Short mmCIF file of N, CA and C in Angstrom, two decimals:
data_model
loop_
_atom_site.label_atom_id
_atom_site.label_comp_id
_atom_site.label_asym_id
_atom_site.label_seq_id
_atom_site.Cartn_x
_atom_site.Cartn_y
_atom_site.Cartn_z
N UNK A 1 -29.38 43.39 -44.54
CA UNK A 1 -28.90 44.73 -44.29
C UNK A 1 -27.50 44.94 -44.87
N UNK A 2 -27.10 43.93 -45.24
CA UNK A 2 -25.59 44.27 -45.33
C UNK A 2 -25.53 44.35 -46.57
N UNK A 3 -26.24 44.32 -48.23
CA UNK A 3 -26.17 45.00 -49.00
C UNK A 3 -27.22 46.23 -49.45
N UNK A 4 -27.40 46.94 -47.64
CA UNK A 4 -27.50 48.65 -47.63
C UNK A 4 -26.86 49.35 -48.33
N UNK A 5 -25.48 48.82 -48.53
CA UNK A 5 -24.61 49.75 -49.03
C UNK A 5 -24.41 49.99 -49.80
N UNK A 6 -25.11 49.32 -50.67
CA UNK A 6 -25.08 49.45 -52.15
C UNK A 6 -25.59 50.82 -52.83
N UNK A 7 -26.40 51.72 -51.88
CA UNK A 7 -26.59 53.00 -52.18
C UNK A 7 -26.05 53.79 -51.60
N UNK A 8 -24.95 54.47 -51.65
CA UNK A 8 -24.78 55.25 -51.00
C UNK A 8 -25.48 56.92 -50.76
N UNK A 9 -25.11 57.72 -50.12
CA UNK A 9 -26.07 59.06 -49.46
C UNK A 9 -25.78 59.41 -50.92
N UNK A 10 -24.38 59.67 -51.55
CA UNK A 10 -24.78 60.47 -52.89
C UNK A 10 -25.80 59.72 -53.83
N UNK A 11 -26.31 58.40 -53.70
CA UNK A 11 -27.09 58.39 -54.70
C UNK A 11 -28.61 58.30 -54.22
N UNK A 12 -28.97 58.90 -53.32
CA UNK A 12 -30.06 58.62 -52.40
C UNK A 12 -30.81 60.11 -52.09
N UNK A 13 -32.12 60.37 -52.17
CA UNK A 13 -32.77 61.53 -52.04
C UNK A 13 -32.67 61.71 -50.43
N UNK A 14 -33.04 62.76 -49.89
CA UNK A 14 -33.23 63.32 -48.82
C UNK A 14 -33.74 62.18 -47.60
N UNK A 15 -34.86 61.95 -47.41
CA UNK A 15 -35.30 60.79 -46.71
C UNK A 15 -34.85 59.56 -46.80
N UNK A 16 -34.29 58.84 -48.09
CA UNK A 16 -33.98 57.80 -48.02
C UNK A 16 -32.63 58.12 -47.91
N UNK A 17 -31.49 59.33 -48.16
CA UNK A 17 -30.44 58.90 -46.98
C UNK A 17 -30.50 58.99 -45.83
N UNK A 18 -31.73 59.40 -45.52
CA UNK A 18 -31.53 59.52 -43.48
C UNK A 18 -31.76 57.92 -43.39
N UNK A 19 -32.90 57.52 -44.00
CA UNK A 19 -33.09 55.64 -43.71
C UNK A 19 -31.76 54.73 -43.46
N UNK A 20 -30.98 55.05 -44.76
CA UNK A 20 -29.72 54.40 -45.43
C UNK A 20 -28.79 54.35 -43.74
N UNK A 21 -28.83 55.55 -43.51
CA UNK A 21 -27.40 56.11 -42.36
C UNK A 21 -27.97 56.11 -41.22
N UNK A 22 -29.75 55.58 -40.97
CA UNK A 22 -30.13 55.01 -39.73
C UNK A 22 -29.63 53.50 -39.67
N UNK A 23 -30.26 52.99 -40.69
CA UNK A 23 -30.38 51.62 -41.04
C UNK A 23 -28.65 50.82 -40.82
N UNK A 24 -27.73 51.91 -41.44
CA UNK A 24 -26.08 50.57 -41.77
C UNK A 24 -26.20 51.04 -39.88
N UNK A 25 -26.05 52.28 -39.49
CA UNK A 25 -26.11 52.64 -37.80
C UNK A 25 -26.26 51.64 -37.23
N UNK A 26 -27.86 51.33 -37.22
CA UNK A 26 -28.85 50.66 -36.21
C UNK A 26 -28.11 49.35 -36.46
N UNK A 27 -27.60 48.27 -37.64
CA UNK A 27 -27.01 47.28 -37.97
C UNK A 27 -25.74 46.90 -37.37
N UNK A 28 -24.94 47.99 -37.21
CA UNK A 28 -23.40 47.97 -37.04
C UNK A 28 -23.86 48.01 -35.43
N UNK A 29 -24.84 48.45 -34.77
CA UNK A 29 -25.09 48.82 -33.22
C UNK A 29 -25.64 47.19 -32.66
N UNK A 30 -26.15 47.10 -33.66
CA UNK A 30 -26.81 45.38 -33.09
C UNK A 30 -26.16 44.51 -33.01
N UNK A 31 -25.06 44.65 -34.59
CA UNK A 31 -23.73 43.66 -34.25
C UNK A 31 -23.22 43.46 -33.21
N UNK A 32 -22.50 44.87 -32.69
CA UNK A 32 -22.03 44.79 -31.81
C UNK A 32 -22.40 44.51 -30.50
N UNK A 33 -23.28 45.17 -30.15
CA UNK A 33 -24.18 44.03 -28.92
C UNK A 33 -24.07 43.02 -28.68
N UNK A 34 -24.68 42.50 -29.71
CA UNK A 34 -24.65 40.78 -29.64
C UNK A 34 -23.19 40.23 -29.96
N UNK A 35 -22.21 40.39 -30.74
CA UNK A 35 -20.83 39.91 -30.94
C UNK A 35 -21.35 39.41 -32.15
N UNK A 36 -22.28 40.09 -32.72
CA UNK A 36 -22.24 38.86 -34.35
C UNK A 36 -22.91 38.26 -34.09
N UNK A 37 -24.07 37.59 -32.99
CA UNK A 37 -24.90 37.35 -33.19
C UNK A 37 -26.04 37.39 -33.87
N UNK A 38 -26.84 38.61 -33.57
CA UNK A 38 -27.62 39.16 -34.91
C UNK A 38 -27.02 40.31 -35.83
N UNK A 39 -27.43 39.71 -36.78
CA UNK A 39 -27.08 40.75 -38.19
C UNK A 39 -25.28 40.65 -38.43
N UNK A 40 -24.56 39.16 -37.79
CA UNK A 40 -23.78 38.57 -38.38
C UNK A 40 -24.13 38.37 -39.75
N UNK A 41 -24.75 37.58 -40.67
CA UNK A 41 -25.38 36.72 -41.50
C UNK A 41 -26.12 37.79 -42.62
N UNK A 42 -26.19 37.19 -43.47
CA UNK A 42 -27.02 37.20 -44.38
C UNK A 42 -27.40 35.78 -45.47
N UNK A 43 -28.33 34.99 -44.80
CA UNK A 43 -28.56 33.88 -45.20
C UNK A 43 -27.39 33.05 -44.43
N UNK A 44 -26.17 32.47 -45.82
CA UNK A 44 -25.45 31.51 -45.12
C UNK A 44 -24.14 32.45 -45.11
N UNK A 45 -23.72 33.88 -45.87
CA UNK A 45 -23.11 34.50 -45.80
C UNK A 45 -22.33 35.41 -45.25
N UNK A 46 -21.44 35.05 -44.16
CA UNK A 46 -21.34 36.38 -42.63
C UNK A 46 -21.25 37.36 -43.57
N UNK A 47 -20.98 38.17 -42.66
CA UNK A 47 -20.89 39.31 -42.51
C UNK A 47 -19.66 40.49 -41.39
N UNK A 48 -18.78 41.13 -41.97
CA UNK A 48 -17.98 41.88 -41.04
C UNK A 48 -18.14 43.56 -40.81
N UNK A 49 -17.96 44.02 -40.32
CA UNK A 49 -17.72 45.34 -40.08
C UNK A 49 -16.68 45.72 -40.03
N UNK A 50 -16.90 46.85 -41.46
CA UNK A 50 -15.49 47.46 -41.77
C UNK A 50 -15.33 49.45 -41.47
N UNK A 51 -14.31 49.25 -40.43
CA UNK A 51 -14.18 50.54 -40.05
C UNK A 51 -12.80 51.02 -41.01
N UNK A 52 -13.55 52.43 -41.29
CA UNK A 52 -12.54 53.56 -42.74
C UNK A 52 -12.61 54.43 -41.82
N UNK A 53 -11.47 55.27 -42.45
CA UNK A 53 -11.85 56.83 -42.03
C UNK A 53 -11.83 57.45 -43.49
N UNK A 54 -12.88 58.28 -43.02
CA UNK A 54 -13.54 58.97 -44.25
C UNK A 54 -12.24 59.89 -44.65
N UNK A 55 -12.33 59.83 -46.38
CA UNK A 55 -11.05 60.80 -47.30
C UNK A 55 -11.72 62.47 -47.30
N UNK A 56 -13.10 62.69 -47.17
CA UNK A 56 -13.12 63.87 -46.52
C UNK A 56 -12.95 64.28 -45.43
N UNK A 57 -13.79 63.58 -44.87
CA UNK A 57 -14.54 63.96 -43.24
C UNK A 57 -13.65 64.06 -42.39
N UNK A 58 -12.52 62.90 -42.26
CA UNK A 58 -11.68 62.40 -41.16
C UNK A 58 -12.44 61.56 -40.26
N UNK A 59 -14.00 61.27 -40.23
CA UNK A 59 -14.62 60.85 -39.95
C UNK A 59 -14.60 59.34 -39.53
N UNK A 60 -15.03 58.15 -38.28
CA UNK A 60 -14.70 57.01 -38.40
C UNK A 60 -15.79 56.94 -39.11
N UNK A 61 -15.83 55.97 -39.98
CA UNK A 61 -17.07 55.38 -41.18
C UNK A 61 -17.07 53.82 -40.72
N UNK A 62 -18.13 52.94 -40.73
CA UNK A 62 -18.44 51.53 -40.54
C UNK A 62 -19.48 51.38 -41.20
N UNK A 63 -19.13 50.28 -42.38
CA UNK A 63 -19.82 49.25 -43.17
C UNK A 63 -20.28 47.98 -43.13
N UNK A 64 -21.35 47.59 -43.19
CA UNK A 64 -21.54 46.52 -42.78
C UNK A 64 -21.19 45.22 -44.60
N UNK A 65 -20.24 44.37 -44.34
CA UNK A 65 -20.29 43.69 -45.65
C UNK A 65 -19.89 42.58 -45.31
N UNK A 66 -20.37 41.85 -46.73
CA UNK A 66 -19.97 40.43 -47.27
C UNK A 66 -18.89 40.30 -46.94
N UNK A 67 -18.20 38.83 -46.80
CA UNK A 67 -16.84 38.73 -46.82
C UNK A 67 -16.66 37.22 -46.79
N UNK A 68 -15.37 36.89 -47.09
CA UNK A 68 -15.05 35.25 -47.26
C UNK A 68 -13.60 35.37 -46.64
N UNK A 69 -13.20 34.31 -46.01
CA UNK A 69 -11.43 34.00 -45.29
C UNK A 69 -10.93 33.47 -46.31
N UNK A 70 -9.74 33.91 -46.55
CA UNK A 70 -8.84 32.97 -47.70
C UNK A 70 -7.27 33.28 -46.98
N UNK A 71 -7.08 31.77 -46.08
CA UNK A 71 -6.36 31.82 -45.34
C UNK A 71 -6.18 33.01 -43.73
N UNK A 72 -5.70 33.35 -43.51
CA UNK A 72 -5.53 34.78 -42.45
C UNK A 72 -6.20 36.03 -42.94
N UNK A 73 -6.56 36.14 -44.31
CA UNK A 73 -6.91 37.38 -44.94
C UNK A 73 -8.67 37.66 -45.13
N UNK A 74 -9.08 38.66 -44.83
CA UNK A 74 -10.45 38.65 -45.49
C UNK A 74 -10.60 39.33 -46.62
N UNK A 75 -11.50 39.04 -47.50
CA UNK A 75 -11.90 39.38 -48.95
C UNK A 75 -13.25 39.73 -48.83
N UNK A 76 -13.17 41.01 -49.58
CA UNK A 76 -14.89 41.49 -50.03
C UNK A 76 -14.73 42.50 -51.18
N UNK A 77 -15.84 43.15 -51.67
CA UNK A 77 -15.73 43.08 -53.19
C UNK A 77 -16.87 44.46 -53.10
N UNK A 78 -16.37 45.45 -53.88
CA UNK A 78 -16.70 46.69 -53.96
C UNK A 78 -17.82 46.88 -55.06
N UNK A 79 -18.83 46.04 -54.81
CA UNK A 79 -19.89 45.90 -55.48
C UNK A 79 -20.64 46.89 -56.05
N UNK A 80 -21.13 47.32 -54.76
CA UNK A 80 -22.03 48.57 -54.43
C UNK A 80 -23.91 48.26 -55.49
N UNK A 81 -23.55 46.81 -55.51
CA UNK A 81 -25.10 46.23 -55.83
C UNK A 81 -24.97 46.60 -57.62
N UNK A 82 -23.37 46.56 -58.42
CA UNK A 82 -23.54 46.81 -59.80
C UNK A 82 -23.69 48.64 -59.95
N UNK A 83 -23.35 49.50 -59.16
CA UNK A 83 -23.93 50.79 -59.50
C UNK A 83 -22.20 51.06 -60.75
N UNK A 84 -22.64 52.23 -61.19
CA UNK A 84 -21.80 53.03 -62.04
C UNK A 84 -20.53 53.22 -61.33
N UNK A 85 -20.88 53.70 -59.91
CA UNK A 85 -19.80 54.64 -59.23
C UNK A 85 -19.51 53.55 -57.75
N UNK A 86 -17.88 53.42 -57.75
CA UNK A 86 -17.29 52.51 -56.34
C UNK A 86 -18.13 53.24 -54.87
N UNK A 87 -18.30 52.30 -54.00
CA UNK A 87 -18.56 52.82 -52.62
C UNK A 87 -17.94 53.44 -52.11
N UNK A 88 -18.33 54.56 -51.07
CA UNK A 88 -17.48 55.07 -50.57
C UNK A 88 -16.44 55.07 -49.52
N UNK A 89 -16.57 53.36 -48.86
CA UNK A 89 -15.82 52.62 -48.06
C UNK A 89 -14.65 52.37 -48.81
N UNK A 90 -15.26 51.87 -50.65
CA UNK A 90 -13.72 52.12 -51.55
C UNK A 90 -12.68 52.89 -51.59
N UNK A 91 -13.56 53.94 -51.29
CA UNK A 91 -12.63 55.81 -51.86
C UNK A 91 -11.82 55.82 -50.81
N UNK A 92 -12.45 55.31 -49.35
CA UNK A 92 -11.77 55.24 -48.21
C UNK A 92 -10.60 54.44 -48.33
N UNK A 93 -10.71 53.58 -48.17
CA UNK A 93 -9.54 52.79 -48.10
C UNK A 93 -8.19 52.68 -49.49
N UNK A 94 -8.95 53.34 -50.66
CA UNK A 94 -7.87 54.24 -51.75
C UNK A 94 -6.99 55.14 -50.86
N UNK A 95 -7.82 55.87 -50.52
CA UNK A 95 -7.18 57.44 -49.90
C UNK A 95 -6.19 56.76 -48.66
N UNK A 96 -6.87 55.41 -47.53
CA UNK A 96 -6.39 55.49 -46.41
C UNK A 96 -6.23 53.48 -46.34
N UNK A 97 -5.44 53.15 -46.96
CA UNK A 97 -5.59 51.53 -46.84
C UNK A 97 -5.32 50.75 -45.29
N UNK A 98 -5.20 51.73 -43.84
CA UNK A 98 -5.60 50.87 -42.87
C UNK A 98 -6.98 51.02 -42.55
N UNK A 99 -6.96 49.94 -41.74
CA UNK A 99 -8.80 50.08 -41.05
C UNK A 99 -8.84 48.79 -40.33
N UNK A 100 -9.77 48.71 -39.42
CA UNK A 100 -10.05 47.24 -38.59
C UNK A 100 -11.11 46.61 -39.23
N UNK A 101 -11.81 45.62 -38.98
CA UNK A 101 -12.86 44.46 -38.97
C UNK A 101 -12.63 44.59 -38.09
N UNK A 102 -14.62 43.85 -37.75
CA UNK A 102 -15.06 43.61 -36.35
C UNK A 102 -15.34 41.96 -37.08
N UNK A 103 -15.32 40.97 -36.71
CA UNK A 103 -15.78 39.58 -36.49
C UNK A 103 -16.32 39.19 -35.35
N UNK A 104 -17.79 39.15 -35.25
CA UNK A 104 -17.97 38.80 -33.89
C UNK A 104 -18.08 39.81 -33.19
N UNK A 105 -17.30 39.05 -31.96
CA UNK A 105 -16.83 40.44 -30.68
C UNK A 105 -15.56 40.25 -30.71
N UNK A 106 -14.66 39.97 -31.82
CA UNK A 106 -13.15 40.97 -31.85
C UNK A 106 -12.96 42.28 -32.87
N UNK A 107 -11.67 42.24 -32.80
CA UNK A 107 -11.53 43.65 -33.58
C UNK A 107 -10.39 43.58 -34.50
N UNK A 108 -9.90 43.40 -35.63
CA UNK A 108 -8.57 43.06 -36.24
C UNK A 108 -7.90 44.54 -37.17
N UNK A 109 -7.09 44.59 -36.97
CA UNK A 109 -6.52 45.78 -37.89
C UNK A 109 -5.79 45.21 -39.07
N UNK A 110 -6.28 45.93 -40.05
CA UNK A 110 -6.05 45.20 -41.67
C UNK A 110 -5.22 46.80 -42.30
N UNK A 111 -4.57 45.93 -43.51
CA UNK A 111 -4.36 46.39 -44.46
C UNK A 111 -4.93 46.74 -45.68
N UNK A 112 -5.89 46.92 -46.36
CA UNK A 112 -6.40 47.10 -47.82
C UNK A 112 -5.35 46.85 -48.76
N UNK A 113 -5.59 45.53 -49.64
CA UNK A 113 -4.78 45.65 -50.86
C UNK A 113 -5.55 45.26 -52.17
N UNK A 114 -5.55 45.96 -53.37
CA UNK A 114 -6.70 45.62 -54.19
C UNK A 114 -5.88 43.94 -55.29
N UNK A 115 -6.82 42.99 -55.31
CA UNK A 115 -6.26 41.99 -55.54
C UNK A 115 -5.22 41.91 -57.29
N UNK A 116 -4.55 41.27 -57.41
CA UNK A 116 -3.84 41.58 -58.67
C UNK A 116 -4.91 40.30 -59.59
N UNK A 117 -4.73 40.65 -60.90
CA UNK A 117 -5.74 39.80 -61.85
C UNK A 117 -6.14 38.33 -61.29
N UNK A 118 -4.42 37.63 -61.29
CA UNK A 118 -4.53 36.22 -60.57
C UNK A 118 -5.63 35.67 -59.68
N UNK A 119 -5.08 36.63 -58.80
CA UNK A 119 -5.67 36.66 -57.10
C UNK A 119 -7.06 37.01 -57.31
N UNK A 120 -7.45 38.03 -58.09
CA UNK A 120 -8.98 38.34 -58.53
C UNK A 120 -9.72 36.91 -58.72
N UNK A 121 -9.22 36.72 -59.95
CA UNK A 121 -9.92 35.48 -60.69
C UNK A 121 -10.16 33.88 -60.09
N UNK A 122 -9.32 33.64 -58.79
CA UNK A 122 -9.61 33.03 -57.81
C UNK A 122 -10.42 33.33 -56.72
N UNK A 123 -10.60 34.25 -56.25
CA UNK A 123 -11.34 34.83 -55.37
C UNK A 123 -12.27 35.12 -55.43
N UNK A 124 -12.80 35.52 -56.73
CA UNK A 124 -13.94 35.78 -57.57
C UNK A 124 -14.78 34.94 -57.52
N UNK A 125 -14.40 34.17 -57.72
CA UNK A 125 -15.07 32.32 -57.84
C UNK A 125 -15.42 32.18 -56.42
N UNK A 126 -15.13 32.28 -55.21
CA UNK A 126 -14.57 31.56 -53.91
C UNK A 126 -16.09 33.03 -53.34
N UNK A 127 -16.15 34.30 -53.71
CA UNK A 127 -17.30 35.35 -53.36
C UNK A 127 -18.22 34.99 -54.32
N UNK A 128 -18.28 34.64 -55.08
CA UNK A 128 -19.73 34.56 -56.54
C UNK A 128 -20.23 32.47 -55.26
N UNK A 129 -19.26 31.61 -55.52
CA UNK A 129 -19.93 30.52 -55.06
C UNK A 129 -20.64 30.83 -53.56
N UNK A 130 -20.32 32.31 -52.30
CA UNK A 130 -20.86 32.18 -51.17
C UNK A 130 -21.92 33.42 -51.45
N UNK A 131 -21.82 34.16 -52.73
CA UNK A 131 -23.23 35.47 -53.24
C UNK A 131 -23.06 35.45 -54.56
N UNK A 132 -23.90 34.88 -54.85
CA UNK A 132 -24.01 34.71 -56.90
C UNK A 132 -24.21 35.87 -57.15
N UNK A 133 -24.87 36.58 -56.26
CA UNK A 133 -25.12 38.09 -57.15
C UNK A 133 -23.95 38.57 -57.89
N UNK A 134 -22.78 38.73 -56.98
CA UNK A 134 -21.67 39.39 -57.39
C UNK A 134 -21.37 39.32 -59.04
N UNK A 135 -21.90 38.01 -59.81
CA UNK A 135 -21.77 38.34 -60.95
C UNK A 135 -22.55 39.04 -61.90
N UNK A 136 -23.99 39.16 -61.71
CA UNK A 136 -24.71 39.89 -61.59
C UNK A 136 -24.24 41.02 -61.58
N UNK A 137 -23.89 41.66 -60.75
CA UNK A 137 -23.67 43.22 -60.40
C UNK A 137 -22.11 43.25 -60.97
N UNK A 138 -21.40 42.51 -61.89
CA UNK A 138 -20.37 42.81 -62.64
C UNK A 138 -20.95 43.02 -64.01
N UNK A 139 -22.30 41.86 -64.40
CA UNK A 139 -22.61 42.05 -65.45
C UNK A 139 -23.53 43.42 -65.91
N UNK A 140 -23.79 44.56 -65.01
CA UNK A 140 -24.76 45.18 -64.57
C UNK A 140 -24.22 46.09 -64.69
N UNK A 141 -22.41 47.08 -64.56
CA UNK A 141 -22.19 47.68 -64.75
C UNK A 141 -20.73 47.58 -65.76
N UNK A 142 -20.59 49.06 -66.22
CA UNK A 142 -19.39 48.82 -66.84
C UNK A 142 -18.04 48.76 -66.31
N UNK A 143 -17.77 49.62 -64.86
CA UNK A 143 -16.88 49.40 -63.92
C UNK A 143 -16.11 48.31 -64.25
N UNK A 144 -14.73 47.98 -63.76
CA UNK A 144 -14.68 46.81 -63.31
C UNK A 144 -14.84 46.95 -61.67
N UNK A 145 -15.51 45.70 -61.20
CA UNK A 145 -15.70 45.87 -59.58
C UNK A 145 -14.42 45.18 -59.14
N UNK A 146 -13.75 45.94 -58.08
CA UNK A 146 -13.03 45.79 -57.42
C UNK A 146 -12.89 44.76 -56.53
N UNK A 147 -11.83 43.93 -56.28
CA UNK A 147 -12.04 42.67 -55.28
C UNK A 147 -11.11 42.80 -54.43
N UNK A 148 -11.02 43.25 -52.64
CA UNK A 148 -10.10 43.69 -52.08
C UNK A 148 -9.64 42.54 -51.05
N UNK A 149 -8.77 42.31 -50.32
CA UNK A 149 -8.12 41.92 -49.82
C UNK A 149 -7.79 42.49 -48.39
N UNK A 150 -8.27 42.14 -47.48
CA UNK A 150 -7.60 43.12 -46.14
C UNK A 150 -7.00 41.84 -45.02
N UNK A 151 -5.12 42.34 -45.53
CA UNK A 151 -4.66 41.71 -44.78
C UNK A 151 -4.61 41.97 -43.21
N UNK A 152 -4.37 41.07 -42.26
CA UNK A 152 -4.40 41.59 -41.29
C UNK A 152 -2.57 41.64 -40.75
N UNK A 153 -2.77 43.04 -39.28
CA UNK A 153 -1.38 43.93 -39.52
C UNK A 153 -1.08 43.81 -37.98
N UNK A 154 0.23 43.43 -37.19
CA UNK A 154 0.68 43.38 -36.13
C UNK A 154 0.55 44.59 -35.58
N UNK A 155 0.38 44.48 -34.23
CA UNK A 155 0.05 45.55 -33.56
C UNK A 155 0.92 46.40 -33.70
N UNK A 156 2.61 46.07 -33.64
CA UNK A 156 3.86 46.59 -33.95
C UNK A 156 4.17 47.27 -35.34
N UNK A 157 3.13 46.84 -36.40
CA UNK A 157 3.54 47.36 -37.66
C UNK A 157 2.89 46.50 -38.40
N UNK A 158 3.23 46.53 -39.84
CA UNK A 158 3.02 45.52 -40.79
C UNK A 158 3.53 44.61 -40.55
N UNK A 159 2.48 43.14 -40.89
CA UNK A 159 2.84 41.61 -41.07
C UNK A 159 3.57 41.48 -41.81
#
């Protein structure tokens, strides 16, 4: 379930966005239930829930995605399964770079920072060795896909 997101409603006909925006729903609802129990995972790959607020809507938005720890920080990668056009959890966190993760049954408030080349090209390696696709879906579009970084932020302010 957790690369649902790879379509988003704009690229999705009538019925299959109601599926899409039942489906990340029903996912993000089970998470939480259980604490990450089910629909933590995908294979050997967790999985977090990432809450945006939407750059139109004002809306809270929650994604269900990939992700890897590199040190205190989590990393995930604006795939969107190789499409043409960034997700719209991307646009979100462009427009609005706070937001929480859910892990489990906690809740962390992050920063969004998009990684600099360096930091890419390490990290890259560290998401392709825990989802090979990811190269795949670089080789798939012309984009470059984005590799983000969400630091996490003291309750008081920035870390």
């Amino acid at each position: 379930m957790a690369e649902r997101e790879t379509s988003t409603e704009r690229d999705l006909s009538g019925p299959a966005r109601l599926a899409w925006k039942l489906g990340s729903g029903a996912h993000a609802g089970v998470y939480r239930a259980t604490g990450g129990k089910l629909f933590g995972r995908m294979g050997k790959s967790p999985i977090l829930l990432l809450n945006t607020v939407g750059r139109k809507s004002g809306k809270k938005r929650t994604s269900p995605l990939l992700y890897a720890m590199d040190g205190e920080d989590f990393v995930i990668i604006a795939s969107k399964g190789g499409a043409s056009a960034h997700p719209a959890w991307y646009l979100n966190l462009m427009a609005n770079p706070e937001a929480t993760v859910e892990i489990e049954d906690r809740e962390v408030r992050v920063r969004a920072e998009e990684a600099d080349s360096e930091e890419k090209s390490r990290l890259w390696q560290k998401m392709v060795e825990m989802y090979p696709a990811y190269d795949a879906y670089q080789e798939k579009t012309e984009r470059e896909i984005p590799l983000l970084v969400l630091r996490p932020v003291e309750r008081g302010g920035a870390s």
